[in-house]
């Protein structure tokens, strides 16, 4: 595994932001969890992410989830999820660009953006605690546009050189 700067304890907010980015990727890739697991095998992260259930349990450290559990995610596990997120972003980059372009040019071609946003909201309703005020903000179409665009831009940004370091810096420091 690529060495990233160690963080003593992963904050709840960092886990929340990373899980949201992963959810954005799952919105694009209908086989998201299978793709994540395949990437973990390809990147030799089996020590940290031995199966799909482990990935699911780590993501459930997000306090916005219906099935929230507070297990104090380990730094190595967090780093593994970051590496998979970056690799998945590289693979899905053409789709990320298409979604962003569709949003920018919503009068000419709103279909891609609208389909993406509809699926994103479905996943939020399915997996997150919809009684939370922060989740309600994600479900509000006028407020979630900015969150979605910022997340898509972050995923596009992290495909560059040292993307895993850039993404970790974003998750930990902002």
Short mmCIF file of C-alpha atoms in Angstrom, two decimals:
data_model
loop_
_atom_site.label_atom_id
_atom_site.label_comp_id
_atom_site.label_asym_id
_atom_site.label_seq_id
_atom_site.Cartn_x
_atom_site.Cartn_y
_atom_site.Cartn_z
CA UNK A 1 0.00 0.00 0.00
CA UNK A 2 1.22 3.49 -0.82
CA UNK A 3 2.41 5.28 2.27
CA UNK A 4 0.25 8.22 3.24
CA UNK A 5 0.74 10.62 6.10
CA UNK A 6 -0.46 8.92 9.25
CA UNK A 7 -3.38 10.32 11.14
CA UNK A 8 -3.70 9.30 14.77
CA UNK A 9 -7.47 9.19 14.77
CA UNK A 10 -9.78 9.53 11.81
CA UNK A 11 -12.45 12.12 12.54
CA UNK A 12 -16.13 11.45 12.06
CA UNK A 13 -16.28 14.34 9.61
CA UNK A 14 -13.49 12.82 7.48
CA UNK A 15 -15.29 9.48 7.37
CA UNK A 16 -18.52 11.25 6.49
CA UNK A 17 -16.89 13.12 3.58
CA UNK A 18 -15.14 9.99 2.27
CA UNK A 19 -18.33 7.93 2.43
CA UNK A 20 -20.18 10.65 0.53
CA UNK A 21 -17.51 10.57 -2.21
CA UNK A 22 -17.81 6.79 -2.38
CA UNK A 23 -21.60 7.14 -2.60
CA UNK A 24 -21.12 9.54 -5.54
CA UNK A 25 -19.00 6.87 -7.24
CA UNK A 26 -21.66 4.27 -6.51
CA UNK A 27 -24.22 6.58 -8.08
CA UNK A 28 -22.19 6.47 -11.29
CA UNK A 29 -21.19 2.77 -11.17
CA UNK A 30 -24.25 0.59 -10.59
CA UNK A 31 -21.97 -2.26 -9.43
CA UNK A 32 -20.13 0.01 -7.01
CA UNK A 33 -19.43 -2.38 -4.13
CA UNK A 34 -18.31 -5.13 -6.50
CA UNK A 35 -16.03 -2.68 -8.29
CA UNK A 36 -14.60 -1.46 -4.98
CA UNK A 37 -13.89 -5.00 -3.85
CA UNK A 38 -12.30 -5.90 -7.20
CA UNK A 39 -10.08 -2.82 -6.92
CA UNK A 40 -9.07 -3.73 -3.38
CA UNK A 41 -7.91 -7.11 -4.68
CA UNK A 42 -6.08 -5.56 -7.62
CA UNK A 43 -4.34 -3.08 -5.30
CA UNK A 44 -3.44 -5.87 -2.83
CA UNK A 45 -5.41 -4.29 0.02
CA UNK A 46 -6.81 -7.60 1.27
CA UNK A 47 -5.06 -7.13 4.61
CA UNK A 48 -7.25 -4.08 5.28
CA UNK A 49 -10.29 -4.85 3.11
CA UNK A 50 -10.58 -8.65 2.96
CA UNK A 51 -14.21 -8.69 1.77
CA UNK A 52 -17.25 -6.61 0.83
CA UNK A 53 -18.62 -6.82 4.37
CA UNK A 54 -15.50 -5.15 5.76
CA UNK A 55 -15.88 -2.31 3.28
CA UNK A 56 -19.53 -1.96 4.28
CA UNK A 57 -18.68 -1.96 8.01
CA UNK A 58 -16.01 0.70 7.53
CA UNK A 59 -18.43 2.91 5.65
CA UNK A 60 -20.97 2.49 8.43
CA UNK A 61 -18.66 4.59 10.61
CA UNK A 62 -20.36 7.52 8.85
CA UNK A 63 -22.71 9.06 11.44
CA UNK A 64 -25.20 9.98 8.71
CA UNK A 65 -25.94 6.35 7.89
CA UNK A 66 -29.00 4.43 9.06
CA UNK A 67 -26.77 1.60 10.19
CA UNK A 68 -24.17 3.82 11.91
CA UNK A 69 -21.65 2.05 14.13
CA UNK A 70 -18.81 3.78 15.92
CA UNK A 71 -15.83 1.47 15.56
CA UNK A 72 -13.00 4.00 15.35
CA UNK A 73 -11.77 3.22 11.87
CA UNK A 74 -8.01 2.57 11.76
CA UNK A 75 -5.74 4.84 9.79
CA UNK A 76 -4.64 1.99 7.47
CA UNK A 77 -8.27 1.13 6.72
CA UNK A 78 -9.02 4.78 6.00
CA UNK A 79 -5.99 4.97 3.69
CA UNK A 80 -7.14 1.83 1.87
CA UNK A 81 -10.57 3.35 1.26
CA UNK A 82 -8.87 6.51 -0.04
CA UNK A 83 -6.73 4.51 -2.47
CA UNK A 84 -9.77 2.67 -3.80
CA UNK A 85 -11.69 5.94 -4.13
CA UNK A 86 -8.87 7.48 -6.15
CA UNK A 87 -8.55 4.44 -8.41
CA UNK A 88 -12.29 4.28 -8.95
CA UNK A 89 -12.30 8.01 -9.77
CA UNK A 90 -9.65 7.42 -12.44
CA UNK A 91 -11.75 4.67 -13.96
CA UNK A 92 -14.97 6.72 -13.84
CA UNK A 93 -13.42 10.06 -14.82
CA UNK A 94 -15.07 10.22 -18.28
CA UNK A 95 -18.46 9.82 -16.61
CA UNK A 96 -17.62 12.38 -13.93
CA UNK A 97 -16.77 14.88 -16.68
CA UNK A 98 -19.96 14.06 -18.58
CA UNK A 99 -22.07 14.63 -15.45
CA UNK A 100 -20.36 17.95 -14.71
CA UNK A 101 -20.76 19.06 -18.33
CA UNK A 102 -24.42 18.11 -18.25
CA UNK A 103 -24.91 20.26 -15.17
CA UNK A 104 -23.09 23.20 -16.75
CA UNK A 105 -25.12 22.90 -19.95
CA UNK A 106 -28.39 21.89 -18.33
CA UNK A 107 -30.55 23.65 -20.91
CA UNK A 108 -29.14 21.61 -23.82
CA UNK A 109 -28.72 18.23 -22.15
CA UNK A 110 -30.25 17.92 -18.67
CA UNK A 111 -30.82 14.15 -18.90
CA UNK A 112 -27.42 13.02 -17.60
CA UNK A 113 -27.47 15.42 -14.63
CA UNK A 114 -31.10 14.67 -13.79
CA UNK A 115 -30.55 10.89 -13.92
CA UNK A 116 -27.45 11.18 -11.78
CA UNK A 117 -29.18 13.38 -9.21
CA UNK A 118 -32.23 11.11 -9.07
CA UNK A 119 -30.08 8.02 -8.42
CA UNK A 120 -28.00 9.91 -5.83
CA UNK A 121 -31.13 10.91 -3.91
CA UNK A 122 -32.43 7.31 -4.08
CA UNK A 123 -29.18 6.03 -2.56
CA UNK A 124 -29.26 8.69 0.17
CA UNK A 125 -32.83 7.72 1.09
CA UNK A 126 -31.94 4.03 1.05
CA UNK A 127 -28.77 4.24 3.16
CA UNK A 128 -28.79 7.41 5.23
CA UNK A 129 -30.81 8.52 8.23
CA UNK A 130 -33.33 10.82 6.56
CA UNK A 131 -34.31 12.36 9.91
CA UNK A 132 -30.88 14.00 10.23
CA UNK A 133 -30.80 17.69 9.29
CA UNK A 134 -27.58 17.20 7.32
CA UNK A 135 -29.15 14.37 5.34
CA UNK A 136 -32.22 16.52 4.68
CA UNK A 137 -29.84 19.06 3.15
CA UNK A 138 -28.50 16.34 0.85
CA UNK A 139 -32.06 15.49 -0.18
CA UNK A 140 -32.97 19.12 -0.91
CA UNK A 141 -32.36 19.55 -4.63
CA UNK A 142 -31.50 23.25 -4.44
CA UNK A 143 -28.96 22.69 -1.65
CA UNK A 144 -27.47 19.42 -2.83
CA UNK A 145 -26.35 20.78 -6.22
CA UNK A 146 -23.40 22.54 -4.61
CA UNK A 147 -22.47 19.50 -2.51
CA UNK A 148 -22.65 17.18 -5.51
CA UNK A 149 -20.64 19.51 -7.74
CA UNK A 150 -17.97 20.01 -5.07
CA UNK A 151 -17.76 16.22 -4.56
CA UNK A 152 -17.52 15.52 -8.30
CA UNK A 153 -14.81 18.16 -8.67
CA UNK A 154 -12.88 16.63 -5.76
CA UNK A 155 -13.10 13.20 -7.41
CA UNK A 156 -11.87 14.70 -10.69
CA UNK A 157 -9.07 16.53 -8.87
CA UNK A 158 -7.80 13.41 -7.12
CA UNK A 159 -7.07 11.50 -10.35
CA UNK A 160 -3.92 13.58 -10.83
CA UNK A 161 -0.45 12.70 -9.57
CA UNK A 162 -0.45 12.01 -5.83
CA UNK A 163 -4.23 12.00 -5.89
CA UNK A 164 -4.40 9.88 -2.75
CA UNK A 165 -2.40 12.48 -0.82
CA UNK A 166 -4.54 15.31 -2.17
CA UNK A 167 -7.74 13.49 -1.27
CA UNK A 168 -6.51 12.65 2.21
CA UNK A 169 -5.47 16.25 2.77
CA UNK A 170 -8.94 17.39 1.69
CA UNK A 171 -10.66 14.86 3.96
CA UNK A 172 -8.54 15.56 7.02
CA UNK A 173 -7.93 19.31 6.78
CA UNK A 174 -11.04 20.86 5.27
#
